[in-house]
PDB file of N, CA and C in Angstrom:
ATOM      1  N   UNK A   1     220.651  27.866 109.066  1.00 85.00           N
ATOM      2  CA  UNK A   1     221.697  27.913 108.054  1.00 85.00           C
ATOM      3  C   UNK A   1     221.500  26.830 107.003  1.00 85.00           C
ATOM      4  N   UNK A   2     220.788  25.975 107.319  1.00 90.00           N
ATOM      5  CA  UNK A   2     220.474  24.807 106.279  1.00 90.00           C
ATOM      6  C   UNK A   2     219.600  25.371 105.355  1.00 90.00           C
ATOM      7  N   UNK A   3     218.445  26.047 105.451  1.00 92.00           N
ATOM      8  CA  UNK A   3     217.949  26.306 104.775  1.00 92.00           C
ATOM      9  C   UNK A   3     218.856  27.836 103.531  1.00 92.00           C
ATOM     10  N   UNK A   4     219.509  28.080 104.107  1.00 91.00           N
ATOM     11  CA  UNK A   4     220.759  28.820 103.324  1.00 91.00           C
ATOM     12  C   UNK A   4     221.157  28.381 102.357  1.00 91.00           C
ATOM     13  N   UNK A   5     221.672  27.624 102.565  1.00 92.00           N
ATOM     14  CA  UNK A   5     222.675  26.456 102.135  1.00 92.00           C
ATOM     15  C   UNK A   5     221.787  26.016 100.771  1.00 92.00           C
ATOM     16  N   UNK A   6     220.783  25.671 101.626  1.00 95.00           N
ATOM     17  CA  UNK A   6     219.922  24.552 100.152  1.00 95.00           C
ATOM     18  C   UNK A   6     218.712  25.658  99.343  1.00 95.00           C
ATOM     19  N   UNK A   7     218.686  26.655  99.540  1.00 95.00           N
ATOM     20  CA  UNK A   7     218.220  27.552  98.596  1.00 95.00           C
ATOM     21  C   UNK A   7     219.397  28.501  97.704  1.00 95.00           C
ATOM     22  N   UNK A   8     220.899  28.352  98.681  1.00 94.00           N
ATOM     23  CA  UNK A   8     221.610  29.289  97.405  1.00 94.00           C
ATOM     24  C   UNK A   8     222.095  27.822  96.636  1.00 94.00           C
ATOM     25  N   UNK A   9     221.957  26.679  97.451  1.00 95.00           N
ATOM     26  CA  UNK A   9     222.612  25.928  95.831  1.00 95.00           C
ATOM     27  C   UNK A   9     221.564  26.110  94.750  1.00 95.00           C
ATOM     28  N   UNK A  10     220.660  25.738  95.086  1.00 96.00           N
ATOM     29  CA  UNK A  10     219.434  25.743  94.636  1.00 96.00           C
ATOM     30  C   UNK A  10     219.396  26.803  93.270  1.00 96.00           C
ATOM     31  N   UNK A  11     219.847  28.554  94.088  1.00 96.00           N
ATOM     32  CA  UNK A  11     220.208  29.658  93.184  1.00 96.00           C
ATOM     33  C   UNK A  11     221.144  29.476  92.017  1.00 96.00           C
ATOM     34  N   UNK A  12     222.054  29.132  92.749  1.00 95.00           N
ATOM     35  CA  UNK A  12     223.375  28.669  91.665  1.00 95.00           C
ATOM     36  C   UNK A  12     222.878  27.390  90.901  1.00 95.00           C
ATOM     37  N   UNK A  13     222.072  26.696  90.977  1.00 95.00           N
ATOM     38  CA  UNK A  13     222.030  25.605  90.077  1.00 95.00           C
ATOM     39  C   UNK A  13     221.082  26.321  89.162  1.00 95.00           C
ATOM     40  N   UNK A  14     220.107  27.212  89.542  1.00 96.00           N
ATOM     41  CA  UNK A  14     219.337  27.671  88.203  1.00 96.00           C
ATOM     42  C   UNK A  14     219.789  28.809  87.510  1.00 96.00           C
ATOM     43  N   UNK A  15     221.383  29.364  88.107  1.00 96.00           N
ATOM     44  CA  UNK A  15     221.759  30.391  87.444  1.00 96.00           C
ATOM     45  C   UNK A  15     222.473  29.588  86.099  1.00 96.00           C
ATOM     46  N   UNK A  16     223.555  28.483  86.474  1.00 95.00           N
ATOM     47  CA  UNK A  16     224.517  27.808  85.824  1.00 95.00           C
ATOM     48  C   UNK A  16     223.045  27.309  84.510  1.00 95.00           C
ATOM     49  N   UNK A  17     221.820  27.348  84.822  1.00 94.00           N
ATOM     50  CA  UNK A  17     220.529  26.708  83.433  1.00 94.00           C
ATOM     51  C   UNK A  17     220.808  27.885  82.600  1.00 94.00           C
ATOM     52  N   UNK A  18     220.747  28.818  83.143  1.00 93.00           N
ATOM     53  CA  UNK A  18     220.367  30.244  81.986  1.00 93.00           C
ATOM     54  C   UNK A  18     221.428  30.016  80.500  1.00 93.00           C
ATOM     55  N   UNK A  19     220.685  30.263  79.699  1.00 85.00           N
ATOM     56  CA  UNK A  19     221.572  29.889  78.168  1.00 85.00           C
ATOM     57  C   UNK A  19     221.547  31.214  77.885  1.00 85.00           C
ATOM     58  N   UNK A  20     222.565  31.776  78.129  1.00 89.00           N
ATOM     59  CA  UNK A  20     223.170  32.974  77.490  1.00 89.00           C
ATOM     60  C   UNK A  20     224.841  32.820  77.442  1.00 89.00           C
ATOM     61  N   UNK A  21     224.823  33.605  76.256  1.00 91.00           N
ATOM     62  CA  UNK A  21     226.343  33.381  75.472  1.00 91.00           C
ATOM     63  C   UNK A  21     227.172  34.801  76.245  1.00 91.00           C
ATOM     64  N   UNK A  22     226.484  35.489  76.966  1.00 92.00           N
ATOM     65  CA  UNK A  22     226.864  36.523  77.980  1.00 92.00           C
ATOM     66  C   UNK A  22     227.603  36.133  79.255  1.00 92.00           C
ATOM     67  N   UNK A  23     226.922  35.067  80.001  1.00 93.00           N
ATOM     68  CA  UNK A  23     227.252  34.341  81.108  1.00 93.00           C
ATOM     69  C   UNK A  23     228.677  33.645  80.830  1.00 93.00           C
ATOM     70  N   UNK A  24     229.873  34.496  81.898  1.00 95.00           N
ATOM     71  CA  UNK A  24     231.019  33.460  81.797  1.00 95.00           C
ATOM     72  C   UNK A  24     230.926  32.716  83.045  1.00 95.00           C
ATOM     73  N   UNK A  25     230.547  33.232  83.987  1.00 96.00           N
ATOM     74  CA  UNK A  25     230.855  32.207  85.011  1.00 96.00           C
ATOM     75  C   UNK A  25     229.645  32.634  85.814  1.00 96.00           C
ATOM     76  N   UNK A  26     229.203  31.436  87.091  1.00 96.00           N
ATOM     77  CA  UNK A  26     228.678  31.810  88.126  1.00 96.00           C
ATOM     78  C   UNK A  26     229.159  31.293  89.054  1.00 96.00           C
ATOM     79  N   UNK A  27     229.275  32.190  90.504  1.00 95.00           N
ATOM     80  CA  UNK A  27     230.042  31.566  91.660  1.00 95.00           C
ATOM     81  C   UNK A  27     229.407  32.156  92.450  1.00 95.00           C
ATOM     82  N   UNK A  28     229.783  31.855  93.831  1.00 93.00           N
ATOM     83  CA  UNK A  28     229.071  31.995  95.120  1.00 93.00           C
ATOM     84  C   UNK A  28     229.355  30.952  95.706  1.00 93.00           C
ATOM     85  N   UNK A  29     228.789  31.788  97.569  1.00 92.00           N
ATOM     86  CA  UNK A  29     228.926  30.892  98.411  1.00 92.00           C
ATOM     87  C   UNK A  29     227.365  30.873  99.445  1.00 92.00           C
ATOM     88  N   UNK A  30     226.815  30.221  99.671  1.00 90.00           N
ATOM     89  CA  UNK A  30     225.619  30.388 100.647  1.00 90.00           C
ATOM     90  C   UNK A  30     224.606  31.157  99.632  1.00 90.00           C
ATOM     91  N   UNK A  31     224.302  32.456 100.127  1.00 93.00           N
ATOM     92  CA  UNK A  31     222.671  33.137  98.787  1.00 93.00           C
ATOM     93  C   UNK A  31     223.777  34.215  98.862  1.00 93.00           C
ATOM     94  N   UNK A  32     225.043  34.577  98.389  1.00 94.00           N
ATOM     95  CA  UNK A  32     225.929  35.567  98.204  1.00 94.00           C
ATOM     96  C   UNK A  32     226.366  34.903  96.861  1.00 94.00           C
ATOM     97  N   UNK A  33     225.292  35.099  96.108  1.00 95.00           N
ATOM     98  CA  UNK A  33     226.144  34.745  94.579  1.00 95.00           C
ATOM     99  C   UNK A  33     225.966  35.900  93.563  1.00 95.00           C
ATOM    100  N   UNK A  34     227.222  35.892  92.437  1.00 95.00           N
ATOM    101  CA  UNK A  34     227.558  36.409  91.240  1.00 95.00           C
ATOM    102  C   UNK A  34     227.568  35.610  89.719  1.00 95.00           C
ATOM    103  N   UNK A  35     227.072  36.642  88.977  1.00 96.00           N
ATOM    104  CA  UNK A  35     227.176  36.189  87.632  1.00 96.00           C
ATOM    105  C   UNK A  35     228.363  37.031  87.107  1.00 96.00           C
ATOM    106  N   UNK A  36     229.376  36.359  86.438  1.00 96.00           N
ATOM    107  CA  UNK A  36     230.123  37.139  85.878  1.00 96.00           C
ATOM    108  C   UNK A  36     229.817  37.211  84.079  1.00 96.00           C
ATOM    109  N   UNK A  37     229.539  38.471  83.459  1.00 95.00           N
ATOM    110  CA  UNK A  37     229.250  38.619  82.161  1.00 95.00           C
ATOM    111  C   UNK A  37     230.429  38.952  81.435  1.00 95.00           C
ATOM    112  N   UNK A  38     230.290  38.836  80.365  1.00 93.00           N
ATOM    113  CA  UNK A  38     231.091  39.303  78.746  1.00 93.00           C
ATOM    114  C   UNK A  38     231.003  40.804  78.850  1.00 93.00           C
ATOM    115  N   UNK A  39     229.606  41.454  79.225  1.00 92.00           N
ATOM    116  CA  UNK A  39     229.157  42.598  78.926  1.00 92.00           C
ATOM    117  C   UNK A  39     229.113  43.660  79.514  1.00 92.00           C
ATOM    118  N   UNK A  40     229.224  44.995  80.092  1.00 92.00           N
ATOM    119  CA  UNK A  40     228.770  45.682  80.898  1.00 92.00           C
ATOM    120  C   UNK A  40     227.359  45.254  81.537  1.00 92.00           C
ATOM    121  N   UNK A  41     227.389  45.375  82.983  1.00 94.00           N
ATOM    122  CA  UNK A  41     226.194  44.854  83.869  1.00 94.00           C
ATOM    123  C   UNK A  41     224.731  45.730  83.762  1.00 94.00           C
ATOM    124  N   UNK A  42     225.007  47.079  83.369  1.00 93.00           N
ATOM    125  CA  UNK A  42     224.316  48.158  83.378  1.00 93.00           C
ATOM    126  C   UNK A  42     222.937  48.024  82.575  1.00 93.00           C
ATOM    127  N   UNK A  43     222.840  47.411  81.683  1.00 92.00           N
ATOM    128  CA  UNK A  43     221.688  47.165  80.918  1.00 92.00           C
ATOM    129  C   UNK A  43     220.959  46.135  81.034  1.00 92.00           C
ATOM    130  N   UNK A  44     221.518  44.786  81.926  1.00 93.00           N
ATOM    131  CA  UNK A  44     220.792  44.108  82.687  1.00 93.00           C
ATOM    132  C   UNK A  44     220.227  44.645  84.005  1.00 93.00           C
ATOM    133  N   UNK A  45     220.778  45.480  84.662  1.00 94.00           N
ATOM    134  CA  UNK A  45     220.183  46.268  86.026  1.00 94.00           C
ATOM    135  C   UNK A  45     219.308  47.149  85.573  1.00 94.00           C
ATOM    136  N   UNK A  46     219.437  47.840  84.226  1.00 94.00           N
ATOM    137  CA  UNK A  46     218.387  48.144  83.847  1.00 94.00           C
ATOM    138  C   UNK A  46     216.676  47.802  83.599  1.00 94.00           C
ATOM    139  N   UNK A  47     216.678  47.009  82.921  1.00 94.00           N
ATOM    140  CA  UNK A  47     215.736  46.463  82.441  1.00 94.00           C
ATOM    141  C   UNK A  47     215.536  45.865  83.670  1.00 94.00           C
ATOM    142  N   UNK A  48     216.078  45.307  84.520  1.00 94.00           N
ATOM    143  CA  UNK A  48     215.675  44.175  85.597  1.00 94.00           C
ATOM    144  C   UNK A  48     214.339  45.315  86.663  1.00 94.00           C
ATOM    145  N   UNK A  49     214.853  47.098  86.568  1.00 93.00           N
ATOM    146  CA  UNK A  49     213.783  47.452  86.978  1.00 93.00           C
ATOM    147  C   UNK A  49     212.400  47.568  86.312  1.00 93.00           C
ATOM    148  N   UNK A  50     212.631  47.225  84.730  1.00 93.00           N
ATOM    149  CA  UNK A  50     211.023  47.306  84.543  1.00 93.00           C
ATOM    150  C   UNK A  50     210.565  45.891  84.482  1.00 93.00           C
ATOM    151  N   UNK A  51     211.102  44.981  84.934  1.00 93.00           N
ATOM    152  CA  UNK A  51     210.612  43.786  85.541  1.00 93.00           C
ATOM    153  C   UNK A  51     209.900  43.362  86.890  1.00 93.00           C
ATOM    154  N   UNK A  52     210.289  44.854  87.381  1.00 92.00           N
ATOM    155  CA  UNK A  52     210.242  44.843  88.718  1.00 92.00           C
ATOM    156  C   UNK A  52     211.158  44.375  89.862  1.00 92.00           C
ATOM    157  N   UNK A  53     212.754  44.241  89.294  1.00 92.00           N
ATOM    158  CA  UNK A  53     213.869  43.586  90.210  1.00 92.00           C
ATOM    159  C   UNK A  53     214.649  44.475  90.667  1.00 92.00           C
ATOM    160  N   UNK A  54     215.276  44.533  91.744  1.00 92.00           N
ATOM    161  CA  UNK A  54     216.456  45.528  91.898  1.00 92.00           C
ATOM    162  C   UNK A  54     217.554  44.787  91.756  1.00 92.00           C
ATOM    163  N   UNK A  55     218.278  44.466  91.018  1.00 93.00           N
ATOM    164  CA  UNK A  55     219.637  43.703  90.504  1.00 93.00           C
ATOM    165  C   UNK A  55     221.126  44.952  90.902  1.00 93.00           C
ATOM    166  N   UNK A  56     221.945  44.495  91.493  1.00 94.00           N
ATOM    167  CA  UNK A  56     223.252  45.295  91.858  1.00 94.00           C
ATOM    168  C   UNK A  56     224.290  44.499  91.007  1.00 94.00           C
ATOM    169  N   UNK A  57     224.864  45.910  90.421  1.00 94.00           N
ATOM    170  CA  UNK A  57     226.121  45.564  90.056  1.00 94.00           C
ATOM    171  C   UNK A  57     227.374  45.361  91.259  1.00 94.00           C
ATOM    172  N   UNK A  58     228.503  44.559  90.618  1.00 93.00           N
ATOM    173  CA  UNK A  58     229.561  44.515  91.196  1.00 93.00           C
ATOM    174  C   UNK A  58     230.751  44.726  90.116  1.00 93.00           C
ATOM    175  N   UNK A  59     231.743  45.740  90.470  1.00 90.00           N
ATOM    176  CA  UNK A  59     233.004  45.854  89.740  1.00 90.00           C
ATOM    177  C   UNK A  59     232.113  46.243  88.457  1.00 90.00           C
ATOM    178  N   UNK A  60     232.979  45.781  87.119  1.00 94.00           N
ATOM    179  CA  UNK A  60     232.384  46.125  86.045  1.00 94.00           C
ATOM    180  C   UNK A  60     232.094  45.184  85.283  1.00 94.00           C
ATOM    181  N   UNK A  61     231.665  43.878  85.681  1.00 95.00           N
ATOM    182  CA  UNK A  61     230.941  42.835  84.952  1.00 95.00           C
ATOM    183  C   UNK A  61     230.685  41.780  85.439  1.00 95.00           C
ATOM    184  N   UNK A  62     229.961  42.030  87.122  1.00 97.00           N
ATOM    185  CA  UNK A  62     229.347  41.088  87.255  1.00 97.00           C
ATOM    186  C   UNK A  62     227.920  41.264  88.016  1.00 97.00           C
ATOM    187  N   UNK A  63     226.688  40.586  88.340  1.00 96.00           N
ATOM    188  CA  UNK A  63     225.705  41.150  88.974  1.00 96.00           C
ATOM    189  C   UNK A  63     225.772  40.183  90.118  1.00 96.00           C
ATOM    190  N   UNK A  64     225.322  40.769  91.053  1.00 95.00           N
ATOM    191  CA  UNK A  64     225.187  39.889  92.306  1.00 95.00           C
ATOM    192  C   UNK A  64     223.978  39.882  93.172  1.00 95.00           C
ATOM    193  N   UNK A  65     223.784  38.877  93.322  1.00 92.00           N
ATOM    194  CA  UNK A  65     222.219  38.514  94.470  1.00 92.00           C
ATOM    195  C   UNK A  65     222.844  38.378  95.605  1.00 92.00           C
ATOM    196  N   UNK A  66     221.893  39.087  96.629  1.00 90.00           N
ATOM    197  CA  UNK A  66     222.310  38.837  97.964  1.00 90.00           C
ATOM    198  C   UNK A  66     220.874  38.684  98.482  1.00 90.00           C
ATOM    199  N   UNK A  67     220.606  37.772  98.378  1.00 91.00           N
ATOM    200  CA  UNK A  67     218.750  37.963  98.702  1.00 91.00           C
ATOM    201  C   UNK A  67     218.574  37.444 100.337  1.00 91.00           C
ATOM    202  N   UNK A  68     217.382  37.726 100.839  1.00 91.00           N
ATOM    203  CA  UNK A  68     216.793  37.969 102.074  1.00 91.00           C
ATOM    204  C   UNK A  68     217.437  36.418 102.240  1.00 91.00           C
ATOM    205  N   UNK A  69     217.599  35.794 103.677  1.00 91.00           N
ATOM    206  CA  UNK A  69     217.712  35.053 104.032  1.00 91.00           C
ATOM    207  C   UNK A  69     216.540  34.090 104.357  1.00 91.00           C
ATOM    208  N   UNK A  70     215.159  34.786 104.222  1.00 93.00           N
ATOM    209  CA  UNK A  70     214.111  33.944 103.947  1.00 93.00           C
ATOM    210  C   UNK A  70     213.831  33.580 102.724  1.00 93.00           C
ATOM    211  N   UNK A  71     214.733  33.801 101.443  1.00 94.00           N
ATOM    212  CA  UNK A  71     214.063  32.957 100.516  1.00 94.00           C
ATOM    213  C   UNK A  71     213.758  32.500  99.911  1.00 94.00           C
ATOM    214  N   UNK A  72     212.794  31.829  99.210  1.00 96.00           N
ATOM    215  CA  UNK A  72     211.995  30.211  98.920  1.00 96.00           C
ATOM    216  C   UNK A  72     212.568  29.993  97.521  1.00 96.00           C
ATOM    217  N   UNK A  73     212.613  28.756  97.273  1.00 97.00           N
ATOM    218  CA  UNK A  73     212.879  28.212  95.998  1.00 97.00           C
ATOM    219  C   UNK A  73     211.982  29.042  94.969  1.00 97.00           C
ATOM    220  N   UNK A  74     210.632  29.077  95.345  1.00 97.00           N
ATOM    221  CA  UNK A  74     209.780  30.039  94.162  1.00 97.00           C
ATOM    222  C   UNK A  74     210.065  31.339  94.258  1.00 97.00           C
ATOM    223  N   UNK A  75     210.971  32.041  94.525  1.00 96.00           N
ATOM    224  CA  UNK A  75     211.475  33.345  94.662  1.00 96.00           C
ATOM    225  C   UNK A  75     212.417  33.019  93.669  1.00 96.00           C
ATOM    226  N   UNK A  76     213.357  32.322  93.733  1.00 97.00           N
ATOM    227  CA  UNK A  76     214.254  31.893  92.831  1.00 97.00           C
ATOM    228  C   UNK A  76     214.152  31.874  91.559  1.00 97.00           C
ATOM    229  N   UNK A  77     212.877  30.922  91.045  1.00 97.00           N
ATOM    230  CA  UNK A  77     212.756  30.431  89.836  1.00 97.00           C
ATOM    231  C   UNK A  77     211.954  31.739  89.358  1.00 97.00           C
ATOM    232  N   UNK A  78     211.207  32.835  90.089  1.00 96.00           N
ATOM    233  CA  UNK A  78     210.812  33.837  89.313  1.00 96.00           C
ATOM    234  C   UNK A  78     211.800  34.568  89.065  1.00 96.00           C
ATOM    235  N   UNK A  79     213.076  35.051  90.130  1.00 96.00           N
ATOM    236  CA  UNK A  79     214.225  35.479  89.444  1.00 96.00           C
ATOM    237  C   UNK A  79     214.503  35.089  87.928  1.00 96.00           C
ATOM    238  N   UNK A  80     214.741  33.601  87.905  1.00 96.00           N
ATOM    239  CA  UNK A  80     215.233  33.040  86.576  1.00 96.00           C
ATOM    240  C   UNK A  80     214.523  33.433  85.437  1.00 96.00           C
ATOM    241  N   UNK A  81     212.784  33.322  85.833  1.00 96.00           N
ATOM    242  CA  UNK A  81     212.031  33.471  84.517  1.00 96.00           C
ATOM    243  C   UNK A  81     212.198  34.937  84.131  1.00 96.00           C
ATOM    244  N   UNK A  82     212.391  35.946  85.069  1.00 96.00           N
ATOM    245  CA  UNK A  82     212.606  37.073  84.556  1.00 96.00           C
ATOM    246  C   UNK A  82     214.030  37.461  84.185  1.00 96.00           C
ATOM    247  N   UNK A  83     214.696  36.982  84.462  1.00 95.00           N
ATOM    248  CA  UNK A  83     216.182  36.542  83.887  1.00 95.00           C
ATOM    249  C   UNK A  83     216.252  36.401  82.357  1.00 95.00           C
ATOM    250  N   UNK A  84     215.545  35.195  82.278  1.00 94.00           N
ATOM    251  CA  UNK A  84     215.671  34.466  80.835  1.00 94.00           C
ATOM    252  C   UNK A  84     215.219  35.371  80.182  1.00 94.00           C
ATOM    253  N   UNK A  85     213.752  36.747  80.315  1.00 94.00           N
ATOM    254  CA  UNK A  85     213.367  37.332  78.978  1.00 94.00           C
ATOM    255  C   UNK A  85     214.530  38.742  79.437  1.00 94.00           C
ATOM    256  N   UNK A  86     215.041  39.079  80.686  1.00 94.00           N
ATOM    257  CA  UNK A  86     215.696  39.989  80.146  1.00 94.00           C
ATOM    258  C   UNK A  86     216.872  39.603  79.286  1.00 94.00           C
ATOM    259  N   UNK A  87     217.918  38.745  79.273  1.00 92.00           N
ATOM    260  CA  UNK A  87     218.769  38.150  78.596  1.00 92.00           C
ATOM    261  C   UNK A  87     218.654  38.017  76.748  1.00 92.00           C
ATOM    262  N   UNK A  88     217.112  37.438  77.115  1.00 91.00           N
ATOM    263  CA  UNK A  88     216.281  36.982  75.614  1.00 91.00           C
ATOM    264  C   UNK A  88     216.890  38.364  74.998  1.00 91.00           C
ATOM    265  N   UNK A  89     215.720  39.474  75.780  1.00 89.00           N
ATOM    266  CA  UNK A  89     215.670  40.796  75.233  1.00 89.00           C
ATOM    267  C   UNK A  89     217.330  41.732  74.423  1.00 89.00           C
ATOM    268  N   UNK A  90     218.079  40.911  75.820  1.00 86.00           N
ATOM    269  CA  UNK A  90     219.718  41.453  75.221  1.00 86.00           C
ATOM    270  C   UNK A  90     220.594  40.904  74.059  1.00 86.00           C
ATOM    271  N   UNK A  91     219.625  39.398  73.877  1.00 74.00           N
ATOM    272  CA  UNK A  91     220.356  38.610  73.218  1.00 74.00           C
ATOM    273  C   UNK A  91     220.116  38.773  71.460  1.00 74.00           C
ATOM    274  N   UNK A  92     218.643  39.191  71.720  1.00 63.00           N
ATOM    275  CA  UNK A  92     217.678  39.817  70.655  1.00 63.00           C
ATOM    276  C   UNK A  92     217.921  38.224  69.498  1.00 63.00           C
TER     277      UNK A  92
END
């Protein structure tokens, strides 16, 4: 469970980096975290598959990670980098 613990803060600390004017909040507890958006979620779950991500919506504006319990900080930060150009891409 430690290692839980210190990879979803880990998550949440590189979600709260992302600079988008989309992002109102991020919360979570353990690797059960949400982004809550401005926007409909649908066009970020989109694109996140030709990134190669499967991203789930929740309700109608927020996305949520529930990732494997194995994993690694560098799982993470490729989330983010592919994060940042889909965002880029939305932010145009």
């Amino acid at each position: 469970m430690e290692h839980v613990q210190e990879v979803g803060d880990y998550l949440m600390e590189r979600l709260e980096e992302l600079n988008s004017p989309h992002i109102v909040d991020v919360r979570g507890r353990g690797l059960m975290v949400g982004i809550e958006l401005d926007i409909a979620p649908s066009e970020i779950v989109s694109r996140g598959y030709d990134h190669g991500m499967l991203l789930v919506s929740s309700g109608t504006n927020v996305i949520r990670f529930v990732p494997p319990l194995v994993i690694e900080k560098s799982h993470v930060d490729e989330l983010i980098e592919k994060l940042t150009v889909i965002l880029g891409e939305i932010d145009g």
